[in-house]
PDB file of C-alpha atoms in Angstrom:
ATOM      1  CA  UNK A   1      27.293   0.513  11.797  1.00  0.00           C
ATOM      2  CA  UNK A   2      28.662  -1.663   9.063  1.00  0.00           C
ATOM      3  CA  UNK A   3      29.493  -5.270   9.007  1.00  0.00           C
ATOM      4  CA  UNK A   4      32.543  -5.323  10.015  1.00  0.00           C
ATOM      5  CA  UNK A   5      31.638  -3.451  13.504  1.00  0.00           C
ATOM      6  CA  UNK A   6      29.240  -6.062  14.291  1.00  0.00           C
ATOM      7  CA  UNK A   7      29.714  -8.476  17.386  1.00  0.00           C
ATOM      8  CA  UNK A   8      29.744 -11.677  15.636  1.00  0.00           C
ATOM      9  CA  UNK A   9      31.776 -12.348  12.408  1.00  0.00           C
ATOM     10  CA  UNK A  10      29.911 -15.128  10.602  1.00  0.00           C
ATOM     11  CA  UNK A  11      31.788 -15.286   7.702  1.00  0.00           C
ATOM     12  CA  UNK A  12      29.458 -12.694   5.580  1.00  0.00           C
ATOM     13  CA  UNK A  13      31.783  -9.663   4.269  1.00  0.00           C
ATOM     14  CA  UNK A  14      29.907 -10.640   1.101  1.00  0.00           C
ATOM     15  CA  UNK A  15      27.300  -8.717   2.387  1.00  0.00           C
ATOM     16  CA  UNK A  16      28.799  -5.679   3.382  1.00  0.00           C
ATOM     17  CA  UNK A  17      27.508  -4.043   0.545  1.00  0.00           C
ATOM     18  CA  UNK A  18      23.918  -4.413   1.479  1.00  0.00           C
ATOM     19  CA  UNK A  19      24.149  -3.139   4.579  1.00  0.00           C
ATOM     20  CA  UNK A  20      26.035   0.268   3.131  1.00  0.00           C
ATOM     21  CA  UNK A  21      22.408   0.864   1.228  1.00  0.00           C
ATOM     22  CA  UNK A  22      20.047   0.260   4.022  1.00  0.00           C
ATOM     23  CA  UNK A  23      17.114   2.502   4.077  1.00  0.00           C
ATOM     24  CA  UNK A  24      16.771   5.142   6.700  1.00  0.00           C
ATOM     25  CA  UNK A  25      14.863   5.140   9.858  1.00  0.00           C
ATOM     26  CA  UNK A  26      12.362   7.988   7.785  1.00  0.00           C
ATOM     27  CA  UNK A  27      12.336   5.582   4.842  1.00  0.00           C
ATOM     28  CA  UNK A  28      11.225   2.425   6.659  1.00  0.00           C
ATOM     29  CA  UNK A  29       8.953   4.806   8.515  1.00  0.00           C
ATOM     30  CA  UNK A  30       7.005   5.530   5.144  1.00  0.00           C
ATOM     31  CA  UNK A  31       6.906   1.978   4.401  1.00  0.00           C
ATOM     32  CA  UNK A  32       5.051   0.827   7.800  1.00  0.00           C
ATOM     33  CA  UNK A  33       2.687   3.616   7.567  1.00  0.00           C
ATOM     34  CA  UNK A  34       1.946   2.293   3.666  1.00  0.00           C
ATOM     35  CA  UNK A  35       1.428  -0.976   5.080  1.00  0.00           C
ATOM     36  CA  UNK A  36      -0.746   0.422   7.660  1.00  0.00           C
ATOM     37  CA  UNK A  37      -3.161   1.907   5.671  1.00  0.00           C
ATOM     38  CA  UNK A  38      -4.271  -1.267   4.508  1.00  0.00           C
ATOM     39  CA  UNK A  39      -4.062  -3.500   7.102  1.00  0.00           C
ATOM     40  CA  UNK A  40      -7.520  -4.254   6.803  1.00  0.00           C
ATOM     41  CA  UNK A  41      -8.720  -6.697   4.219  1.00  0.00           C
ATOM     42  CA  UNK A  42     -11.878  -4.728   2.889  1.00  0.00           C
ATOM     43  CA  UNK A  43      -9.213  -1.602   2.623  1.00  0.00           C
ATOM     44  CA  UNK A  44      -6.971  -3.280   0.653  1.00  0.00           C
ATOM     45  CA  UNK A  45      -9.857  -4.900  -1.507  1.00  0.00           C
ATOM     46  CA  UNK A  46     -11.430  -1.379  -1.658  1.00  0.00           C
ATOM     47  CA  UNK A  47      -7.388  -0.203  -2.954  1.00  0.00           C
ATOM     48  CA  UNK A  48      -7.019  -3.100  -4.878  1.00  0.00           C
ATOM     49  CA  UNK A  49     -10.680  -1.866  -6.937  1.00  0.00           C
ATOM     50  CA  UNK A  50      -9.758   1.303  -7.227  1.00  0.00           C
ATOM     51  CA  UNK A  51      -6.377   0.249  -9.227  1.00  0.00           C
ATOM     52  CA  UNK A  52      -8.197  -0.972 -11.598  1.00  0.00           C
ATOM     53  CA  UNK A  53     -11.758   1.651 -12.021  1.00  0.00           C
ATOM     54  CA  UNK A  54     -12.723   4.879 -10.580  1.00  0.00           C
ATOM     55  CA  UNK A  55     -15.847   4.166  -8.831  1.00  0.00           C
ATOM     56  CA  UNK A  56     -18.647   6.000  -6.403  1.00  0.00           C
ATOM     57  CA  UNK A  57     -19.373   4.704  -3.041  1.00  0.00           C
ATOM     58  CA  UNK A  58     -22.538   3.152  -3.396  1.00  0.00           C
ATOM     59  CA  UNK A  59     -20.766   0.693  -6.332  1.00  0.00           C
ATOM     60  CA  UNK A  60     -17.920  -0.055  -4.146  1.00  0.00           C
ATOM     61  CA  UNK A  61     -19.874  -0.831  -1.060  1.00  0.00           C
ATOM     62  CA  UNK A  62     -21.929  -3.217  -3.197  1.00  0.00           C
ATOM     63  CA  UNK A  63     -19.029  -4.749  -4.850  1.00  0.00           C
ATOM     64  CA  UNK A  64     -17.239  -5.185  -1.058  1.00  0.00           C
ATOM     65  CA  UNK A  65     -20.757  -5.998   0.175  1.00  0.00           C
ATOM     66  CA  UNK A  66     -20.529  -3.391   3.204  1.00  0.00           C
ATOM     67  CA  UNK A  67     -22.591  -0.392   4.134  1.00  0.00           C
ATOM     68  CA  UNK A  68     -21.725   3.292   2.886  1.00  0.00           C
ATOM     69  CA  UNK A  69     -20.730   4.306   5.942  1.00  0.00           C
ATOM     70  CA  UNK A  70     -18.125   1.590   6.173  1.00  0.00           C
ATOM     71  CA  UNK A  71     -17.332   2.027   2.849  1.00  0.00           C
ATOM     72  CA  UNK A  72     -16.697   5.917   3.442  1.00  0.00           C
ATOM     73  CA  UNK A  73     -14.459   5.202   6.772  1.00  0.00           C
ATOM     74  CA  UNK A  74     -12.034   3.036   4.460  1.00  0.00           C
ATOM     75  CA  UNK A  75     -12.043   5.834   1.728  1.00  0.00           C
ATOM     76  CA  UNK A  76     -11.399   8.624   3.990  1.00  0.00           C
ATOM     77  CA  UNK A  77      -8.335   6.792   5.369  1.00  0.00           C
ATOM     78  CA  UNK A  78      -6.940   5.644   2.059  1.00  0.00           C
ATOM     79  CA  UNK A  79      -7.399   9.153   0.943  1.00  0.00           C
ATOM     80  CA  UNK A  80      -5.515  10.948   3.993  1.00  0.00           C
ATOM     81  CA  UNK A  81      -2.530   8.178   3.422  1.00  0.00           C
ATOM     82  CA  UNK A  82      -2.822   9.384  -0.132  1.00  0.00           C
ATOM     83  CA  UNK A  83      -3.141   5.842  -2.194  1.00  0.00           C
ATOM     84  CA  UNK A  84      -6.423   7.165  -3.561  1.00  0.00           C
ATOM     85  CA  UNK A  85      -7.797  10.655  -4.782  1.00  0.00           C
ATOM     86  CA  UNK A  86     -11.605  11.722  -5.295  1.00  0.00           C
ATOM     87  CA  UNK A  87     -13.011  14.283  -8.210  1.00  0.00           C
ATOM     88  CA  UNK A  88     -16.865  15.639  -7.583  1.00  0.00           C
ATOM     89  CA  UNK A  89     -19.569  15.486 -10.325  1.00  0.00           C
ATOM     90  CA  UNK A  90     -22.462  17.342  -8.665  1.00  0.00           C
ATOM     91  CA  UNK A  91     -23.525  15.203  -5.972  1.00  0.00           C
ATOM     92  CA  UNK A  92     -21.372  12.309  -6.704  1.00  0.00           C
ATOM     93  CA  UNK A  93     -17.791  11.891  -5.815  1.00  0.00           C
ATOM     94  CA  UNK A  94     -15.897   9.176  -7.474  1.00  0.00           C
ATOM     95  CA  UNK A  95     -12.507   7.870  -6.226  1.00  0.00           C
ATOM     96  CA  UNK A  96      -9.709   6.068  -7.874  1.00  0.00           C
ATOM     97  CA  UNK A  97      -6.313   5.243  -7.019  1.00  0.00           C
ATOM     98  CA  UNK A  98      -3.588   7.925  -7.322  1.00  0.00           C
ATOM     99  CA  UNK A  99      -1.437   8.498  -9.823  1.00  0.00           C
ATOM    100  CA  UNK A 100       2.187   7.746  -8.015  1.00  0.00           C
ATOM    101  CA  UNK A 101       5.012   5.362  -8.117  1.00  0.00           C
ATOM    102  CA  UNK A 102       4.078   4.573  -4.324  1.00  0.00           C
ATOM    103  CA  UNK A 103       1.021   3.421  -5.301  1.00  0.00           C
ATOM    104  CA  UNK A 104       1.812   2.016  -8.731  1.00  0.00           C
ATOM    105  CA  UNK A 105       4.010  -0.385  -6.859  1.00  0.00           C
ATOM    106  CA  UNK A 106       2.259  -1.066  -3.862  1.00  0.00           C
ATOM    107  CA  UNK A 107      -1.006  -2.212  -6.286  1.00  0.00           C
ATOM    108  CA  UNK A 108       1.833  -4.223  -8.484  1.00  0.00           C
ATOM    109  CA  UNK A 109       3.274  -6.145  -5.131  1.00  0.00           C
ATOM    110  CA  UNK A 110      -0.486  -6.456  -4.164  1.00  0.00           C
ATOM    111  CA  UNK A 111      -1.057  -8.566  -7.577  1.00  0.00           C
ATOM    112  CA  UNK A 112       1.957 -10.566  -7.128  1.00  0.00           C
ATOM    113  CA  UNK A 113       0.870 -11.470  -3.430  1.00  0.00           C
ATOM    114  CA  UNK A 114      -2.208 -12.606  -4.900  1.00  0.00           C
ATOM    115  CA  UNK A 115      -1.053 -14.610  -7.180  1.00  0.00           C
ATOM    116  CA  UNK A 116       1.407 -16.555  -5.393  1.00  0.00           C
ATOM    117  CA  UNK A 117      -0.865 -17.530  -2.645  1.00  0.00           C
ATOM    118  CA  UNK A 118      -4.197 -17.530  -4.271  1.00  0.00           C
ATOM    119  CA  UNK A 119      -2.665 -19.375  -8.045  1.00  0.00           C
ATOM    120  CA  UNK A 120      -5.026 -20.385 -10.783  1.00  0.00           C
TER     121      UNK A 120
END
C-alpha cells in the first residue's frame, strides 16, 4: 500500500517516500526478536558487559550480583539469539559479545539510551 491508497488524505504526500522503504514483515520480525532477547534488565546488563570485556561466569555473576545458575540461563539465551559467543580454556569458558553489525549497533543504541535517560 502506498500513501496515496490510504483512507484518509491528511495532507502528507511528503511522506510518500518513507513509506516506499518500509522494512518487511521478516525484517521487523528480526528486530522484535533482538529486542526480545534482552528484555530483561540483568540480560541486557550481562550484554551491555560483555561489549565491553570477555568475561567467565563466575566474574559476571559477581559483577550482576546473581547466582551462576542465573547467570548461565541469561548466557545461554544471549548466545542462541547470537549477540554473544563463548571460546573454552580447559575448564573455563569465557563469553564476549559477537563480532556483528547487529550487535555493534544494538550495544551503540544501548549507550545512547543510557545516556539520555541516565545523563551525567
Amino acid at each position: 500500500m502506498t500513501i496515496n491508497q490510504l483512507p484518509h488524505d491528511h495532507g502528507q504526500k511528503e511522506n510518500e517516500e518513507k513509506f516506499d522503504h518500509m522494512p518487511s514483515l521478516e525484517q521487523f520480525q528480526i528486530v522484535s526478536e533482538v529486542f526480545k532477547n534482552i528484555n530483561d534488565v540483568n540480560r541486557l546488563k550481562i550484554f551491555w558487559i560483555l561489549c565491553h570485556c570477555e568475561e567467565c561466569v563466575i566474574n559476571i555473576s559477581a559483577l550482576v550480583n546473581m547466582s551462576s545458575p542465573a547467570i548461565s540461563h541469561h548466557l545461554k539465551q544471549l548466545k542462541y539469539s547470537g549477540l554473544i559467543t563463548s571460546r573454552r580454556v580447559g575448564k573455563e569458558v569465557y563469553y564476549k559479545a559477537a563480532d556483528t553489525n547487529l550487535v555493534n549497533h544494538l550495544h551503540k543504541i544501548i549507550e545512547e539510551l543510557a545516556e539520555v535517560s541516565c545523563p551525567n
